[in-house]
XYZ file of C-alpha atoms in Angstrom:
641
model
C -14.197 9.099 -14.310
C -14.956 5.387 -13.839
C -12.158 2.868 -14.329
C -12.357 0.708 -17.507
C -13.149 -2.951 -16.900
C -10.375 -3.889 -19.301
C -8.167 -2.334 -21.974
C -7.566 -4.373 -25.118
C -4.287 -2.526 -25.765
C -3.016 -3.252 -22.250
C -4.016 -6.899 -22.468
C -2.299 -7.281 -25.836
C 0.898 -5.583 -24.633
C 1.017 -7.852 -21.594
C 0.655 -11.017 -23.658
C 3.703 -13.312 -23.812
C 3.583 -13.900 -27.540
C 6.619 -16.204 -27.435
C 4.931 -18.827 -25.278
C 1.333 -17.882 -25.999
C 1.215 -16.993 -29.678
C -1.477 -14.818 -31.152
C -4.012 -16.279 -33.589
C -3.477 -14.190 -36.718
C -4.807 -15.262 -40.097
C -4.999 -13.679 -43.528
C -6.227 -14.368 -47.048
C -4.210 -15.687 -49.988
C -5.841 -14.096 -53.017
C -3.749 -15.621 -55.783
C -2.702 -19.193 -54.931
C -4.933 -21.053 -52.496
C -7.720 -18.426 -52.621
C -8.447 -19.230 -49.016
C -7.604 -18.316 -45.462
C -4.051 -19.015 -44.322
C -2.111 -18.577 -41.059
C -0.104 -15.360 -40.921
C 3.125 -17.233 -40.188
C 6.500 -17.194 -41.894
C 6.472 -20.945 -42.527
C 3.239 -20.722 -44.519
C 4.014 -17.499 -46.390
C 7.531 -18.593 -47.348
C 6.094 -21.883 -48.537
C 3.782 -20.085 -50.953
C 6.819 -18.651 -52.723
C 8.327 -15.263 -53.392
C 5.882 -14.585 -56.226
C 2.995 -14.229 -53.815
C 1.536 -10.773 -53.255
C 1.876 -11.011 -49.467
C 5.527 -12.047 -49.721
C 6.237 -9.157 -52.082
C 4.593 -6.726 -49.682
C 6.603 -7.919 -46.687
C 9.822 -8.049 -48.734
C 9.480 -4.482 -50.040
C 13.012 -3.072 -50.360
C 14.698 -6.465 -49.937
C 13.718 -10.090 -49.379
C 15.728 -10.257 -46.154
C 13.152 -7.929 -44.593
C 10.149 -10.191 -45.100
C 10.405 -12.466 -42.060
C 11.423 -9.642 -39.713
C 8.495 -7.516 -40.883
C 6.115 -10.402 -40.343
C 7.383 -10.863 -36.785
C 6.982 -7.116 -36.178
C 3.380 -7.242 -37.363
C 2.735 -10.264 -35.135
C 3.808 -8.083 -32.204
C 7.559 -8.627 -31.819
C 9.033 -5.335 -30.542
C 12.775 -6.078 -30.413
C 13.483 -4.340 -33.705
C 11.522 -1.163 -33.074
C 13.434 2.116 -33.140
C 15.191 2.665 -29.827
C 15.959 -1.019 -29.278
C 19.465 -2.447 -29.795
C 18.688 -3.760 -33.284
C 15.891 -1.286 -33.924
C 15.152 -0.357 -37.506
C 11.369 -0.320 -37.657
C 8.784 2.187 -36.485
C 8.350 2.635 -32.743
C 4.834 1.736 -31.577
C 3.136 2.967 -28.446
C 1.237 -0.318 -28.271
C 0.783 -3.488 -30.287
C -2.820 -2.521 -30.918
C -3.263 0.020 -33.698
C -5.484 3.056 -33.348
C -9.232 2.593 -33.739
C -10.876 5.560 -35.448
C -13.978 5.014 -37.578
C -14.605 1.358 -36.744
C -17.103 0.876 -33.929
C -16.969 -2.222 -31.712
C -19.589 -4.909 -32.355
C -20.605 -7.161 -29.469
C -21.573 -10.731 -30.400
C -22.995 -12.938 -27.667
C -25.512 -15.742 -27.922
C -27.586 -15.777 -31.149
C -30.438 -13.315 -30.710
C -31.890 -12.551 -34.144
C -35.549 -13.178 -34.844
C -35.392 -15.500 -37.851
C -38.614 -17.575 -37.691
C -39.002 -21.345 -37.836
C -41.193 -21.056 -40.929
C -40.446 -21.264 -44.642
C -38.401 -20.044 -46.448
C -36.244 -20.613 -43.367
C -35.474 -24.235 -42.436
C -38.260 -25.993 -40.550
C -36.710 -29.439 -39.964
C -35.764 -30.493 -36.431
C -32.175 -29.530 -35.516
C -32.013 -27.193 -38.524
C -34.376 -24.504 -37.255
C -33.003 -21.186 -36.109
C -34.497 -21.779 -32.666
C -32.337 -24.918 -32.435
C -29.254 -22.868 -33.315
C -30.139 -20.320 -30.636
C -30.605 -23.008 -27.993
C -27.342 -24.714 -28.924
C -25.263 -21.604 -28.310
C -27.274 -20.092 -25.448
C -25.400 -19.139 -22.297
C -27.299 -21.678 -20.199
C -26.249 -24.586 -22.438
C -22.898 -25.262 -20.747
C -21.578 -27.752 -23.292
C -22.034 -25.413 -26.252
C -22.245 -21.979 -24.622
C -20.772 -19.414 -26.975
C -18.166 -17.037 -25.645
C -19.128 -13.400 -26.023
C -16.830 -11.441 -28.311
C -16.163 -7.846 -29.343
C -15.025 -7.285 -32.942
C -13.470 -4.052 -34.187
C -11.235 -2.898 -37.024
C -7.948 -1.116 -36.348
C -5.329 0.756 -38.309
C -2.648 -1.841 -37.606
C -4.107 -3.706 -40.605
C -6.222 -6.111 -38.568
C -9.806 -6.889 -37.667
C -9.543 -7.896 -33.996
C -11.753 -10.213 -31.979
C -11.541 -9.753 -28.191
C -13.045 -11.891 -25.447
C -15.816 -9.660 -24.096
C -15.254 -10.778 -20.507
C -11.460 -10.619 -20.314
C -10.343 -8.324 -23.148
C -7.903 -10.946 -24.407
C -7.439 -11.058 -28.181
C -8.683 -14.362 -29.580
C -8.458 -13.620 -33.297
C -6.877 -11.135 -35.671
C -7.561 -11.053 -39.396
C -5.427 -9.243 -41.997
C -7.403 -8.697 -45.232
C -5.529 -9.705 -48.367
C -6.891 -6.576 -50.008
C -4.308 -4.577 -48.018
C -1.262 -6.113 -49.713
C 0.615 -3.547 -51.751
C 4.020 -2.867 -53.272
C 3.405 0.884 -53.208
C 5.938 2.735 -51.038
C 3.411 4.341 -48.701
C 0.827 1.548 -48.505
C 0.564 -2.116 -47.642
C 1.753 -3.995 -44.586
C 5.394 -3.008 -45.049
C 4.512 0.665 -44.637
C 3.317 -0.027 -41.096
C 6.954 -0.839 -40.211
C 8.445 2.251 -41.877
C 10.028 4.839 -39.548
C 8.734 7.500 -41.938
C 5.204 6.177 -41.555
C 2.547 8.892 -41.744
C -0.784 7.740 -40.374
C -3.223 6.164 -42.790
C -6.301 4.010 -42.424
C -6.256 0.233 -42.878
C -9.275 -1.668 -41.459
C -11.360 1.364 -40.627
C -15.046 0.453 -40.840
C -17.473 -1.077 -38.380
C -18.134 -4.735 -39.250
C -21.613 -6.188 -39.751
C -22.569 -9.440 -38.035
C -25.623 -11.647 -38.598
C -26.690 -15.288 -38.564
C -27.390 -16.934 -41.917
C -28.322 -20.419 -43.141
C -25.641 -21.190 -45.729
C -22.905 -23.479 -46.921
C -19.536 -22.572 -45.451
C -17.479 -25.016 -47.531
C -16.787 -24.975 -51.265
C -18.068 -28.460 -51.933
C -20.970 -29.327 -54.218
C -22.354 -31.768 -51.628
C -21.698 -29.526 -48.623
C -24.648 -29.159 -46.292
C -26.093 -25.863 -45.215
C -26.192 -24.891 -41.580
C -26.713 -21.835 -39.429
C -23.575 -19.761 -39.062
C -22.693 -16.381 -37.594
C -21.100 -14.271 -40.306
C -18.961 -11.194 -39.944
C -18.603 -8.928 -42.984
C -16.052 -6.144 -42.751
C -14.629 -3.505 -45.065
C -11.574 -1.294 -45.274
C -13.100 2.177 -45.285
C -10.954 4.934 -46.719
C -7.813 2.904 -47.364
C -9.014 0.121 -49.586
C -11.510 -1.161 -52.065
C -12.602 -4.445 -50.592
C -14.826 -6.341 -48.170
C -14.319 -9.693 -46.458
C -16.400 -12.349 -44.733
C -15.489 -14.529 -41.744
C -17.314 -17.389 -40.031
C -17.292 -16.419 -36.340
C -19.849 -18.969 -35.161
C -17.585 -20.615 -32.593
C -14.876 -18.422 -30.986
C -13.774 -21.422 -28.938
C -12.566 -22.986 -32.186
C -10.431 -20.043 -33.353
C -6.937 -21.207 -34.318
C -4.495 -20.613 -37.143
C -4.995 -24.229 -38.219
C -8.670 -23.365 -38.855
C -7.880 -20.375 -41.095
C -9.513 -22.054 -44.106
C -12.718 -22.553 -42.130
C -12.825 -19.072 -40.599
C -12.175 -17.059 -43.774
C -15.025 -17.407 -46.257
C -14.010 -14.932 -48.982
C -12.887 -11.490 -50.018
C -14.324 -9.269 -52.738
C -12.157 -6.409 -53.991
C -11.647 -4.041 -56.893
C -9.568 -6.802 -58.500
C -12.832 -8.736 -58.803
C -14.724 -5.697 -60.080
C -13.096 -2.308 -60.769
C -16.427 -0.552 -60.181
C -15.985 -1.158 -56.459
C -14.698 2.018 -54.844
C -13.367 2.822 -51.401
C -15.638 0.784 -49.173
C -17.165 3.321 -46.822
C -20.517 1.587 -47.283
C -21.431 -0.703 -44.384
C -22.743 -4.034 -45.740
C -26.049 -5.677 -44.795
C -26.451 -9.468 -44.521
C -29.949 -10.516 -45.632
C -32.095 -13.281 -47.066
C -33.428 -12.520 -50.553
C -36.233 -13.883 -52.714
C -33.744 -15.098 -55.332
C -33.545 -18.875 -55.534
C -30.705 -21.401 -55.562
C -32.527 -24.607 -56.350
C -35.352 -24.666 -53.813
C -33.536 -22.427 -51.329
C -33.661 -18.666 -51.025
C -30.249 -17.067 -51.467
C -28.464 -15.171 -48.710
C -26.656 -12.033 -49.820
C -24.404 -9.206 -48.719
C -25.652 -5.828 -49.966
C -23.667 -2.570 -50.050
C -23.068 0.566 -52.078
C -20.157 0.717 -54.488
C -18.459 3.404 -52.404
C -16.348 6.222 -53.744
C -13.809 6.594 -56.571
C -14.624 3.283 -58.207
C -17.046 3.569 -61.097
C -18.197 6.965 -62.323
C -21.804 6.131 -61.404
C -23.543 5.152 -58.183
C -24.128 1.396 -58.059
C -25.611 -1.150 -55.684
C -23.658 -4.393 -55.207
C -25.407 -7.625 -54.187
C -23.069 -10.555 -53.491
C -24.569 -14.020 -53.108
C -22.656 -15.344 -50.114
C -22.129 -18.961 -51.171
C -20.803 -18.030 -54.612
C -17.573 -16.584 -53.195
C -16.506 -19.741 -51.385
C -14.396 -20.898 -54.340
C -12.403 -17.657 -54.291
C -13.676 -16.593 -57.721
C -16.355 -13.963 -58.342
C -17.907 -14.053 -61.798
C -20.266 -11.283 -62.867
C -21.138 -13.211 -66.034
C -22.164 -16.261 -63.990
C -24.204 -14.094 -61.618
C -22.121 -14.773 -58.530
C -23.009 -11.178 -57.803
C -25.051 -8.464 -59.456
C -24.805 -4.693 -59.798
C -27.720 -2.298 -60.053
C -26.465 0.838 -61.772
C -28.225 4.166 -61.272
C -26.541 5.630 -64.350
C -25.982 8.893 -62.443
C -22.399 10.180 -62.536
C -19.693 10.862 -65.087
C -15.930 10.997 -65.414
C -16.072 14.720 -64.769
C -18.483 14.404 -61.824
C -17.954 11.009 -60.265
C -20.635 9.565 -58.055
C -20.862 6.731 -55.540
C -23.500 4.929 -53.485
C -23.290 5.140 -49.703
C -24.413 2.773 -46.919
C -27.680 0.937 -47.435
C -30.804 0.234 -45.418
C -32.648 -2.942 -46.392
C -36.386 -3.226 -45.737
C -38.796 -6.144 -45.452
C -42.117 -4.609 -46.513
C -44.455 -7.579 -45.988
C -43.226 -9.085 -42.732
C -41.823 -12.366 -44.074
C -38.221 -11.568 -42.983
C -37.033 -11.502 -46.606
C -35.517 -8.365 -48.141
C -37.792 -6.402 -50.495
C -36.416 -2.872 -50.889
C -33.003 -1.259 -50.510
C -32.533 2.452 -49.759
C -29.255 4.326 -50.212
C -28.071 7.847 -50.945
C -25.335 8.982 -53.307
C -22.729 11.725 -53.457
C -24.902 13.927 -55.675
C -27.824 14.311 -53.275
C -30.082 11.528 -54.587
C -31.917 8.994 -52.440
C -32.438 5.729 -54.298
C -34.876 2.852 -53.837
C -34.115 -0.558 -55.338
C -36.844 -3.170 -55.685
C -35.406 -6.661 -55.006
C -38.707 -8.329 -54.086
C -38.988 -10.697 -57.070
C -37.642 -14.247 -57.294
C -35.886 -13.477 -60.578
C -32.930 -11.269 -59.652
C -32.526 -10.292 -63.305
C -35.625 -8.148 -62.836
C -34.260 -6.310 -59.805
C -33.564 -2.629 -60.222
C -34.574 0.896 -59.363
C -38.108 1.105 -57.973
C -38.675 4.280 -60.017
C -37.938 4.724 -63.702
C -38.478 7.006 -66.646
C -38.806 4.532 -69.454
C -35.908 2.169 -68.739
C -33.786 4.812 -66.994
C -33.509 4.564 -63.193
C -34.881 7.518 -61.249
C -34.359 8.363 -57.569
C -37.039 8.591 -54.932
C -35.746 12.058 -54.093
C -33.171 14.400 -55.546
C -31.909 17.333 -53.524
C -29.156 19.800 -54.206
C -26.197 18.433 -56.126
C -23.845 19.881 -53.508
C -25.556 17.896 -50.739
C -23.854 14.469 -50.667
C -25.533 11.715 -48.660
C -22.874 9.674 -46.856
C -24.918 7.989 -44.114
C -27.435 5.149 -44.179
C -31.086 6.270 -44.188
C -33.446 5.211 -41.409
C -36.789 3.759 -42.521
C -40.070 3.494 -40.575
C -43.738 3.025 -41.377
C -45.394 6.386 -41.864
C -46.211 7.588 -38.332
C -49.569 9.207 -39.142
C -50.855 7.945 -42.520
C -52.512 4.542 -42.810
C -51.163 2.160 -45.469
C -52.935 2.015 -48.809
C -54.376 -1.153 -50.276
C -52.125 -3.490 -52.208
C -48.355 -3.164 -52.479
C -48.112 0.626 -52.353
C -45.256 1.542 -49.999
C -46.041 3.768 -47.037
C -42.609 4.464 -45.603
C -40.772 7.479 -44.235
C -37.104 7.757 -45.150
C -34.882 9.907 -42.900
C -31.376 11.098 -43.759
C -29.012 14.029 -43.468
C -26.530 15.406 -45.976
C -22.883 16.327 -45.832
C -19.432 14.815 -46.221
C -16.380 14.663 -43.957
C -13.927 12.401 -45.770
C -11.180 14.601 -47.232
C -9.242 17.724 -46.236
C -11.294 19.723 -48.753
C -14.452 18.793 -46.824
C -13.245 20.668 -43.757
C -13.558 24.072 -45.391
C -16.689 23.287 -47.415
C -19.529 25.582 -46.299
C -22.244 24.491 -48.741
C -25.617 24.452 -47.008
C -26.636 20.975 -45.884
C -30.035 19.675 -44.809
C -31.907 16.980 -42.972
C -34.823 15.300 -44.767
C -37.848 13.161 -44.019
C -39.180 11.846 -47.347
C -42.392 9.862 -47.825
C -42.046 6.856 -50.127
C -45.611 6.517 -51.383
C -44.999 5.076 -54.861
C -44.024 8.459 -56.272
C -40.450 9.033 -57.355
C -38.326 11.978 -58.422
C -39.460 14.108 -55.511
C -37.813 17.514 -55.082
C -37.175 19.895 -52.223
C -40.278 21.834 -53.245
C -42.362 18.720 -52.482
C -41.356 18.970 -48.827
C -42.533 21.249 -46.023
C -39.748 23.399 -44.597
C -39.129 23.736 -40.869
C -36.894 26.566 -39.643
C -35.563 27.991 -36.426
C -38.190 29.997 -34.593
C -37.506 33.697 -34.707
C -37.538 36.165 -31.828
C -36.604 33.610 -29.145
C -33.651 34.815 -27.050
C -30.708 32.412 -27.318
C -32.293 30.273 -30.040
C -29.578 28.735 -32.198
C -26.827 29.284 -29.629
C -27.117 26.760 -26.795
C -30.414 25.287 -27.924
C -32.702 25.248 -30.951
C -36.446 25.650 -31.254
C -37.996 24.694 -34.562
C -41.252 25.616 -36.224
C -43.988 22.985 -36.265
C -45.653 23.551 -39.639
C -48.042 20.743 -40.546
C -47.314 18.554 -43.565
C -50.149 18.119 -46.075
C -49.901 14.366 -46.547
C -53.623 13.864 -47.218
C -56.873 15.626 -48.019
C -55.559 18.126 -50.548
C -55.292 18.321 -54.328
C -52.398 16.431 -55.892
C -50.565 19.639 -56.726
C -50.696 20.639 -53.047
C -49.708 17.243 -51.647
C -46.536 17.287 -49.576
C -44.229 14.283 -49.374
C -42.327 14.990 -46.202
C -40.251 17.756 -44.670
C -36.819 19.346 -44.610
C -34.627 21.313 -42.225
C -31.910 23.437 -43.777
C -29.101 23.520 -41.261
C -28.209 27.087 -42.158
C -31.572 28.795 -42.470
C -32.219 32.525 -42.088
C -28.570 32.910 -41.211
C -29.270 31.331 -37.809
C -27.498 28.057 -38.477
C -23.767 27.533 -38.782
C -21.855 27.588 -42.057
C -20.472 24.169 -42.811
C -22.837 22.290 -40.478
C -23.586 18.799 -41.794
C -24.760 15.270 -40.897
C -22.155 12.513 -41.269
C -23.313 9.928 -38.690
C -26.402 7.728 -38.774
C -29.716 8.735 -37.214
C -31.762 6.867 -34.617
C -35.545 6.411 -34.326
C -36.980 6.469 -30.799
C -40.721 6.478 -30.345
C -42.168 9.416 -32.299
C -38.843 11.210 -32.696
C -35.754 11.162 -34.882
C -32.394 11.780 -33.205
C -29.435 12.921 -35.289
C -26.131 14.666 -34.609
C -24.537 17.405 -36.686
C -20.925 18.419 -37.181
C -19.427 21.838 -37.883
C -15.682 21.446 -38.512
C -13.176 24.090 -37.576
C -12.363 25.997 -40.771
C -8.675 25.987 -39.845
C -7.261 23.069 -41.842
C -4.219 23.001 -39.569
C -6.391 22.179 -36.575
C -8.533 19.152 -36.083
C -11.926 19.348 -34.472
C -14.968 21.539 -34.463
C -18.249 21.316 -32.617
C -21.503 19.419 -32.809
C -25.183 19.642 -32.040
C -27.368 16.805 -30.861
C -30.812 17.160 -32.400
C -34.242 15.599 -31.972
C -37.278 16.311 -34.161
C -40.788 14.966 -34.584
C -40.815 12.135 -37.120
C -44.076 13.201 -38.786
C -43.329 16.838 -39.577
C -39.667 17.487 -38.717
C -40.612 20.153 -36.203
C -39.793 20.328 -32.523
C -40.887 17.294 -30.467
C -44.493 17.284 -29.327
C -43.291 16.923 -25.742
C -39.869 17.436 -24.131
C -37.292 14.864 -25.189
C -34.161 16.369 -23.585
C -33.528 17.186 -19.932
C -33.458 20.956 -20.480
C -33.325 21.928 -16.796
C -30.759 19.222 -15.896
C -32.709 17.774 -12.980
C -32.130 14.168 -14.082
C -35.580 13.493 -15.527
C -37.443 14.443 -18.689
C -40.888 15.815 -17.949
C -43.183 18.781 -18.511
C -40.737 21.016 -16.626
C -38.250 20.740 -19.506
C -39.994 23.235 -21.780
C -37.449 25.886 -22.794
C -37.611 28.778 -20.328
C -36.046 32.155 -21.171
C -36.569 35.101 -18.878
C -39.421 33.340 -17.131
C -41.325 32.703 -20.365
C -41.980 29.282 -21.922
C -41.176 28.979 -25.616
C -41.341 25.319 -26.667
C -39.630 21.936 -26.633
C -35.901 21.829 -27.237
C -34.840 20.411 -30.628
C -31.075 20.650 -30.152
C -28.307 21.532 -27.802
C -24.718 22.341 -28.609
C -21.924 20.085 -27.433
C -18.850 21.812 -26.070
C -16.786 18.616 -26.021
C -15.908 18.613 -29.732
C -16.973 16.428 -32.623
C -19.417 13.681 -31.636
C -20.153 10.318 -33.184
C -23.513 8.671 -33.662
C -25.628 8.145 -30.548
C -26.750 4.982 -28.813
C -29.637 4.778 -26.368
C -30.315 2.640 -23.346
C -33.471 3.315 -21.366
C -33.427 6.997 -20.454
C -29.848 7.810 -21.446
C -28.206 8.809 -24.700
C -24.535 7.881 -25.106
C -22.368 9.668 -27.631
C -18.635 9.386 -28.184
C -16.639 12.604 -28.521
C -13.348 13.603 -30.112
C -12.171 15.024 -26.793
C -13.175 12.300 -24.359
C -12.391 8.611 -24.094
C -15.781 7.489 -22.845
C -19.387 7.952 -24.042
C -21.026 11.147 -22.904
C -24.393 10.350 -21.259
C -27.367 12.698 -21.385
C -30.799 12.122 -19.946
C -33.515 11.694 -22.593
C -37.117 10.600 -22.658
C -37.538 7.073 -21.256
C -39.447 4.707 -23.536
C -40.913 1.271 -22.837
C -39.176 -1.787 -24.204
C -40.249 -3.069 -27.589
C -40.358 -1.951 -31.185
C -39.523 1.724 -31.483
C -40.432 2.225 -35.111
C -37.494 1.187 -37.258
C -38.196 -1.552 -39.810
C -34.944 -1.645 -41.758
C -32.395 -4.367 -41.002
C -30.530 -3.826 -37.755
C -28.116 -6.526 -36.576
C -28.160 -6.395 -32.777
C -26.785 -8.937 -30.349
C -27.462 -9.558 -26.678
C -25.665 -7.392 -24.120
């Protein structure tokens, strides 16, 4: 095993926080409504009525300052020390579970120097990129890695050294409940729970970053994070210049928070936000927005939230004044609560402005929202029955969609004239959020659905692909799928097919409880996705996974080998599945023995996938593709490596 270049936990434990204090900031929701230093002097000065003070002082006001010092990293009062009374920590850095690291180097997005983006000299995005490029020594931007942790902080680490440069504690975490809030992190009876447990989104946007009527707009790098399963809130930070991070700049770094106190329809924020430019206007300028699903256990129905970024700078979110909008699907009830999952935002006409939003819900529906018009009051579901929103696709009610769909142009059908969409939408079903999910064995599926201006599609509108029969070993170590054609064109309307499906437990050859709970990836002509089958023993964590690849057009096995079946280090014609000297087809899946796997990332001819039983990505040789666009057209915030 190769040696890590650096360990953030080790670096943080080695830091002399007495002489080299950490930069930790937080958000004051009720008084200043702005970012503040996470220091005793500031928090005490706000008064004992403040929600943060009450959290830290849970059980007695004399505890507040000591708890704050503990959270800042002081270890002298941990259990086992002379004056120990707080929980013993293995390290100052909390565990990182569901939050993936996000690397942010020099600006690398493709925003054009054409309207509606700024076109004036020194205001263009190309000027912003040049200013912070690595070869511009005076303004070179330090590369950073941002990740959420269950110590209650979003951390920013120097990508070269691993040193922490910033930590942010969301105000949405404050609580006076016994087993929640910051005080619970110090409790010796602490039982693990999640705090800042979602992967942040990062993108450059042309906005105001100050709450002044005459404030000028400028390019800024925004980070938007959420709490995941432990909270109902998201937050936004200005991370344009890591060299300027300090507690004195807390007001400048923290832009806003949006929580269930602002709108009770916001649920637990499992939905990863997208940062996009919209067609809505603010004066003569297009409005930048953060878009996300309402999550789970908020409203009864699935809803799409769209927050206009500049409207939260004053610390107040008004639905009546259209600081943000909600697009309600109307699907869900108090007896069968629903929620909208992570979104994919699509620019359909190539102008870099958001036009359509795709997201699934907990009741097996895939929704499309049309946000292409300048008047946001006309935004809503792309498909309707009268005035009632209708989904693009509705599957089985017991097939929740908890991942973001992947969207590409249809791989084989030419676009129609006019504004008719011609997009393929790929997503799997399944949930792995609660203890009840572990033992759920409802059949789940993977879908490729054609958005061709026809809504309310059903499973019967899709061609089914299944495991090939009579192939020795099929379904055990590998999978071979059928390759039935999909009748997209040239047939009567009643015979038209609008995509394909794979039932993960078909003909009894799949595994009970198998599901898809991590996002898919498009590479060339194929879709890669990973499945999870939890252990049915609720007393034991874990399970196993399969890594799958299917043809994007029909959902069948790839047209040529995509995995290195014979393990010779290359993917070529020799990787057709061979059993007993006979060739059977191209491998669509192989089973991982290492445990539960996360989503996959690809670099050249290797696939990297984290595992529950290993501390490093697990590489596997896959088909090598040339550089360039590999099919996906939905928003994807990527930064230079």
